[in-house]
Amino acid sequence: MGNVLLARILEYFNGTLFLDDNYRFCVFFIENYIDFYKMTLEEVVEKSKISKDAILNFLSHLGFDDYTSFQDKLYADVILRQDQIRSRMLGLKMDDLFKQVHLCDDKEKFIEDLDHICHDISMSKRIVIIGALYPISIAVEFQTDLITFGKPVFQYHSFDTQLDLNKDDYVIFVSATGRAYDAFMNDHQDFDINRSQFLLITQNKKYKSQIGDERVIYVASSRHDSIDFNYRLMTIFDIMRVTYYKKYHFI
């Protein structure tokens, strides 16, 4: 992704520990990425409820002297990123991704399940990814591509008390053992799994019977270690973004 502006903003957003105006600007930027370059500074101030000074201060940390130069860079990056994705997808075959690592015994069933998942993602208003720091960081390419397609994707931060998960969200839990999933459920008793669209990617087979096959990608492995899980996780996110691009992209 190099120095593409979206990647730099995601680097800040995914890594910050503070619920401040910089964080809120990143949220607004991700939510409005496709049309952001068309907005004037005054429109951003009005819609985001963030002060002009706070916005310009954050942009200065990104290396911009004014809003216009930020807008120009963003417009160029939107075109560049879309071209990069198109060229990357040309001639790409799903079989090539499956050859990288063994994910399942029934490839056709796995692809069918991912088709359903991508359909549900396309119907959602945003995606929220929840899990331990390193596993969810593997999803950053998935996050970047889907934002480029116009689908907001956020990594979950426990300090963000303003994030209200609802039935319009698609939540992806990434938890090899299931501990991160269980911890979230214990801390959020109001999260109703029966009315929420969500997916759990895990190595722990018990969740298939506990919460249902349709909501679990079970990453079968002879080795229950994080390295093996992370390699498979990377491939799963790659297949998901390729599937989403081929069926639901709008660029």
CSV table of C-alpha atoms in Angstrom, one decimal:
chain,number,residue,atom,x,y,z
A,1,MET,CA,0.0,0.0,0.0
A,2,GLY,CA,3.0,2.2,0.3
A,3,ASN,CA,2.2,5.8,1.2
A,4,VAL,CA,-1.4,5.7,0.1
A,5,LEU,CA,-3.3,8.1,2.4
A,6,LEU,CA,-5.9,5.5,3.5
A,7,ALA,CA,-3.2,3.2,4.7
A,8,ARG,CA,-1.6,6.0,6.7
A,9,ILE,CA,-4.9,6.9,8.4
A,10,LEU,CA,-5.7,3.2,9.1
A,11,GLU,CA,-2.2,2.9,10.7
A,12,TYR,CA,-3.2,5.7,13.1
A,13,PHE,CA,-6.8,4.5,13.7
A,14,ASN,CA,-5.9,0.9,14.2
A,15,GLY,CA,-3.1,1.6,16.6
A,16,THR,CA,-4.4,4.6,18.7
A,17,LEU,CA,-5.4,4.3,22.3
A,18,PHE,CA,-7.2,7.6,22.6
A,19,LEU,CA,-10.9,8.5,21.9
A,20,ASP,CA,-10.2,12.1,20.8
A,21,ASP,CA,-10.9,14.3,17.8
A,22,ASN,CA,-8.1,12.6,15.8
A,23,TYR,CA,-9.8,9.2,16.3
A,24,ARG,CA,-13.3,10.7,15.5
A,25,PHE,CA,-11.9,12.2,12.3
A,26,CYS,CA,-10.5,8.8,11.2
A,27,VAL,CA,-14.0,7.2,11.9
A,28,PHE,CA,-15.7,9.9,9.8
A,29,PHE,CA,-13.1,9.5,7.0
A,30,ILE,CA,-13.5,5.7,6.9
A,31,GLU,CA,-17.3,6.0,6.9
A,32,ASN,CA,-17.2,8.6,4.0
A,33,TYR,CA,-14.1,7.5,2.1
A,34,ILE,CA,-15.6,7.2,-1.4
A,35,ASP,CA,-17.0,10.7,-1.4
A,36,PHE,CA,-14.7,12.4,1.1
A,37,TYR,CA,-12.6,14.1,-1.6
A,38,LYS,CA,-15.7,15.9,-2.8
A,39,MET,CA,-16.4,17.5,0.6
A,40,THR,CA,-15.3,21.0,1.5
A,41,LEU,CA,-13.7,21.6,4.8
A,42,GLU,CA,-16.8,23.3,6.0
A,43,GLU,CA,-18.9,20.3,5.1
A,44,VAL,CA,-16.6,18.0,7.0
A,45,VAL,CA,-16.8,20.3,10.1
A,46,GLU,CA,-20.6,20.4,9.9
A,47,LYS,CA,-21.1,16.7,9.4
A,48,SER,CA,-18.4,15.3,11.7
A,49,LYS,CA,-19.0,17.8,14.5
A,50,ILE,CA,-15.2,18.2,14.7
A,51,SER,CA,-13.7,21.7,14.8
A,52,LYS,CA,-11.8,23.1,11.9
A,53,ASP,CA,-8.7,23.6,14.0
A,54,ALA,CA,-8.7,20.0,15.2
A,55,ILE,CA,-9.1,18.7,11.6
A,56,LEU,CA,-6.3,20.9,10.3
A,57,ASN,CA,-4.1,20.0,13.2
A,58,PHE,CA,-4.5,16.2,12.5
A,59,LEU,CA,-3.8,16.8,8.8
A,60,SER,CA,-0.6,18.7,9.6
A,61,HIS,CA,0.6,15.5,11.4
A,62,LEU,CA,0.0,13.7,8.1
A,63,GLY,CA,2.2,16.2,6.4
A,64,PHE,CA,-0.4,18.6,4.8
A,65,ASP,CA,-0.2,22.4,5.1
A,66,ASP,CA,-3.9,22.8,4.2
A,67,TYR,CA,-7.1,21.0,3.4
A,68,THR,CA,-6.8,21.5,-0.3
A,69,SER,CA,-3.5,19.6,-0.6
A,70,PHE,CA,-5.0,16.8,1.5
A,71,GLN,CA,-8.0,16.7,-0.9
A,72,ASP,CA,-5.8,16.6,-4.0
A,73,LYS,CA,-3.7,13.8,-2.5
A,74,LEU,CA,-6.8,11.8,-1.5
A,75,TYR,CA,-8.4,12.1,-5.0
A,76,ALA,CA,-5.2,10.9,-6.6
A,77,ASP,CA,-5.0,8.0,-4.1
A,78,VAL,CA,-8.6,6.9,-4.7
A,79,ILE,CA,-7.9,6.5,-8.4
A,80,LEU,CA,-4.5,4.9,-7.8
A,81,ARG,CA,-5.9,2.4,-5.2
A,82,GLN,CA,-8.8,1.4,-7.5
A,83,ASP,CA,-6.4,0.8,-10.4
A,84,GLN,CA,-4.1,-1.2,-8.2
A,85,ILE,CA,-7.0,-3.5,-7.1
A,86,ARG,CA,-8.2,-4.0,-10.7
A,87,SER,CA,-4.8,-4.9,-11.9
A,88,ARG,CA,-4.2,-7.3,-9.0
A,89,MET,CA,-7.5,-9.1,-9.7
A,90,LEU,CA,-6.9,-9.6,-13.4
A,91,GLY,CA,-6.4,-13.3,-14.1
A,92,LEU,CA,-6.5,-14.1,-10.4
A,93,LYS,CA,-7.9,-17.6,-9.8
A,94,MET,CA,-9.4,-18.8,-6.6
A,95,ASP,CA,-7.6,-22.1,-6.9
A,96,ASP,CA,-4.3,-20.2,-6.7
A,97,LEU,CA,-5.2,-19.0,-3.2
A,98,PHE,CA,-6.3,-22.4,-2.0
A,99,LYS,CA,-3.0,-23.9,-3.2
A,100,GLN,CA,-1.1,-21.6,-0.7
A,101,VAL,CA,-2.3,-23.4,2.4
A,102,HIS,CA,-4.8,-26.3,3.2
A,103,LEU,CA,-7.9,-24.7,4.6
A,104,CYS,CA,-10.6,-27.4,4.4
A,105,ASP,CA,-11.4,-30.8,3.0
A,106,ASP,CA,-14.4,-29.7,1.1
A,107,LYS,CA,-13.4,-26.7,-1.0
A,108,GLU,CA,-16.7,-26.3,-2.8
A,109,LYS,CA,-18.6,-26.1,0.5
A,110,PHE,CA,-16.0,-23.6,1.9
A,111,ILE,CA,-16.5,-21.4,-1.2
A,112,GLU,CA,-20.3,-21.6,-0.9
A,113,ASP,CA,-20.1,-20.6,2.8
A,114,LEU,CA,-17.9,-17.6,1.9
A,115,ASP,CA,-20.4,-16.6,-0.8
A,116,HIS,CA,-23.1,-16.4,1.9
A,117,ILE,CA,-20.7,-14.5,4.2
A,118,CYS,CA,-19.8,-11.9,1.4
A,119,HIS,CA,-23.5,-11.5,0.6
A,120,ASP,CA,-24.3,-10.7,4.3
A,121,ILE,CA,-21.3,-8.3,4.3
A,122,SER,CA,-22.7,-6.6,1.2
A,123,MET,CA,-26.0,-6.0,3.0
A,124,SER,CA,-24.5,-4.6,6.1
A,125,LYS,CA,-23.7,-0.9,6.7
A,126,ARG,CA,-20.3,-1.6,8.2
A,127,ILE,CA,-17.9,-4.3,9.3
A,128,VAL,CA,-16.4,-4.5,12.8
A,129,ILE,CA,-13.4,-6.8,13.4
A,130,ILE,CA,-12.9,-8.0,17.0
A,131,GLY,CA,-10.0,-10.0,18.4
A,132,ALA,CA,-6.5,-10.0,19.8
A,133,LEU,CA,-4.1,-7.4,18.4
A,134,TYR,CA,-2.0,-9.4,16.0
A,135,PRO,CA,-4.7,-11.6,14.4
A,136,ILE,CA,-6.9,-8.6,13.6
A,137,SER,CA,-3.9,-6.8,12.2
A,138,ILE,CA,-3.7,-9.5,9.6
A,139,ALA,CA,-7.0,-8.2,8.2
A,140,VAL,CA,-5.6,-4.8,7.3
A,141,GLU,CA,-5.5,-5.5,3.5
A,142,PHE,CA,-9.0,-6.8,3.7
A,143,GLN,CA,-10.0,-3.7,5.6
A,144,THR,CA,-8.3,-1.4,3.1
A,145,ASP,CA,-9.8,-3.0,0.0
A,146,LEU,CA,-13.4,-3.1,1.4
A,147,ILE,CA,-13.1,0.6,2.4
A,148,THR,CA,-12.0,1.3,-1.1
A,149,PHE,CA,-15.1,-0.5,-2.4
A,150,GLY,CA,-17.2,1.7,-0.1
A,151,LYS,CA,-17.8,-0.6,2.8
A,152,PRO,CA,-16.5,0.9,6.1
A,153,VAL,CA,-14.4,-1.6,8.1
A,154,PHE,CA,-13.3,-0.9,11.7
A,155,GLN,CA,-11.1,-2.7,14.1
A,156,TYR,CA,-12.8,-2.7,17.5
A,157,HIS,CA,-11.4,-0.6,20.3
A,158,SER,CA,-12.6,-1.3,23.8
A,159,PHE,CA,-12.2,2.4,24.7
A,160,ASP,CA,-14.6,3.5,22.1
A,161,THR,CA,-17.7,3.9,24.2
A,162,GLN,CA,-19.5,5.6,21.2
A,163,LEU,CA,-19.4,2.4,19.1
A,164,ASP,CA,-22.8,0.8,19.3
A,165,LEU,CA,-23.1,-2.5,17.5
A,166,ASN,CA,-26.5,-3.2,16.0
A,167,LYS,CA,-28.3,-5.4,13.5
A,168,ASP,CA,-26.9,-3.4,10.6
A,169,ASP,CA,-23.3,-4.3,11.4
A,170,TYR,CA,-21.4,-7.4,10.3
A,171,VAL,CA,-19.1,-8.4,13.2
A,172,ILE,CA,-16.1,-10.7,12.5
A,173,PHE,CA,-14.5,-12.3,15.6
A,174,VAL,CA,-11.0,-13.6,15.1
A,175,SER,CA,-10.1,-15.9,18.0
A,176,ALA,CA,-7.9,-19.0,17.6
A,177,THR,CA,-8.9,-20.5,21.0
A,178,GLY,CA,-12.1,-18.6,21.5
A,179,ARG,CA,-10.9,-16.7,24.5
A,180,ALA,CA,-11.3,-13.3,22.8
A,181,TYR,CA,-14.8,-14.2,21.7
A,182,ASP,CA,-15.8,-15.3,25.2
A,183,ALA,CA,-14.3,-12.3,26.8
A,184,PHE,CA,-16.2,-9.9,24.5
A,185,MET,CA,-19.5,-11.8,25.2
A,186,ASN,CA,-18.9,-11.7,28.9
A,187,ASP,CA,-18.3,-7.9,28.8
A,188,HIS,CA,-21.2,-7.2,26.4
A,189,GLN,CA,-24.2,-9.0,27.8
A,190,ASP,CA,-26.4,-6.8,25.6
A,191,PHE,CA,-24.9,-8.1,22.4
A,192,ASP,CA,-27.7,-10.3,21.1
A,193,ILE,CA,-26.2,-13.0,18.8
A,194,ASN,CA,-29.7,-14.0,17.6
A,195,ARG,CA,-30.3,-10.6,16.0
A,196,SER,CA,-26.8,-9.8,14.9
A,197,GLN,CA,-24.9,-10.7,11.7
A,198,PHE,CA,-21.5,-12.1,12.8
A,199,LEU,CA,-18.8,-14.6,12.0
A,200,LEU,CA,-16.3,-16.3,14.3
A,201,ILE,CA,-13.0,-17.6,12.8
A,202,THR,CA,-11.4,-20.0,15.2
A,203,GLN,CA,-9.4,-23.2,15.7
A,204,ASN,CA,-11.7,-24.3,18.5
A,205,LYS,CA,-14.2,-26.8,17.0
A,206,LYS,CA,-16.7,-26.6,19.9
A,207,TYR,CA,-18.1,-23.3,18.6
A,208,LYS,CA,-19.5,-25.0,15.5
A,209,SER,CA,-22.1,-26.7,17.7
A,210,GLN,CA,-22.3,-24.0,20.3
A,211,ILE,CA,-23.2,-21.1,18.0
A,212,GLY,CA,-23.9,-22.8,14.6
A,213,ASP,CA,-22.0,-23.9,11.5
A,214,GLU,CA,-23.2,-20.9,9.5
A,215,ARG,CA,-21.6,-18.5,11.9
A,216,VAL,CA,-18.2,-20.2,12.3
A,217,ILE,CA,-15.2,-20.7,10.0
A,218,TYR,CA,-13.5,-23.6,11.7
A,219,VAL,CA,-9.8,-23.5,10.8
A,220,ALA,CA,-8.9,-27.2,11.1
A,221,SER,CA,-5.2,-27.8,11.9
A,222,SER,CA,-3.0,-30.6,13.2
A,223,ARG,CA,-1.0,-27.9,15.1
A,224,HIS,CA,-2.9,-25.6,17.5
A,225,ASP,CA,-0.4,-22.8,17.4
A,226,SER,CA,-0.7,-19.1,16.5
A,227,ILE,CA,1.7,-19.3,13.5
A,228,ASP,CA,-0.3,-21.9,11.7
A,229,PHE,CA,-3.6,-20.1,12.5
A,230,ASN,CA,-2.3,-16.8,11.3
A,231,TYR,CA,-1.1,-18.2,7.9
A,232,ARG,CA,-4.6,-19.7,7.4
A,233,LEU,CA,-6.3,-16.5,8.6
A,234,MET,CA,-4.4,-14.4,6.0
A,235,THR,CA,-5.5,-16.7,3.2
A,236,ILE,CA,-9.1,-16.6,4.4
A,237,PHE,CA,-9.2,-12.8,4.4
A,238,ASP,CA,-7.6,-12.9,0.9
A,239,ILE,CA,-10.3,-15.2,-0.4
A,240,MET,CA,-13.0,-13.1,1.2
A,241,ARG,CA,-11.8,-9.9,-0.4
A,242,VAL,CA,-11.4,-11.5,-3.8
A,243,THR,CA,-14.9,-13.0,-3.5
A,244,TYR,CA,-16.4,-9.7,-2.5
A,245,TYR,CA,-14.6,-7.9,-5.3
A,246,LYS,CA,-15.8,-10.3,-8.0
A,247,LYS,CA,-19.4,-10.2,-6.8
A,248,TYR,CA,-20.1,-6.9,-5.1
A,249,HIS,CA,-17.5,-4.3,-6.0
A,250,PHE,CA,-18.6,-1.0,-7.4
A,251,ILE,CA,-15.3,0.5,-8.7
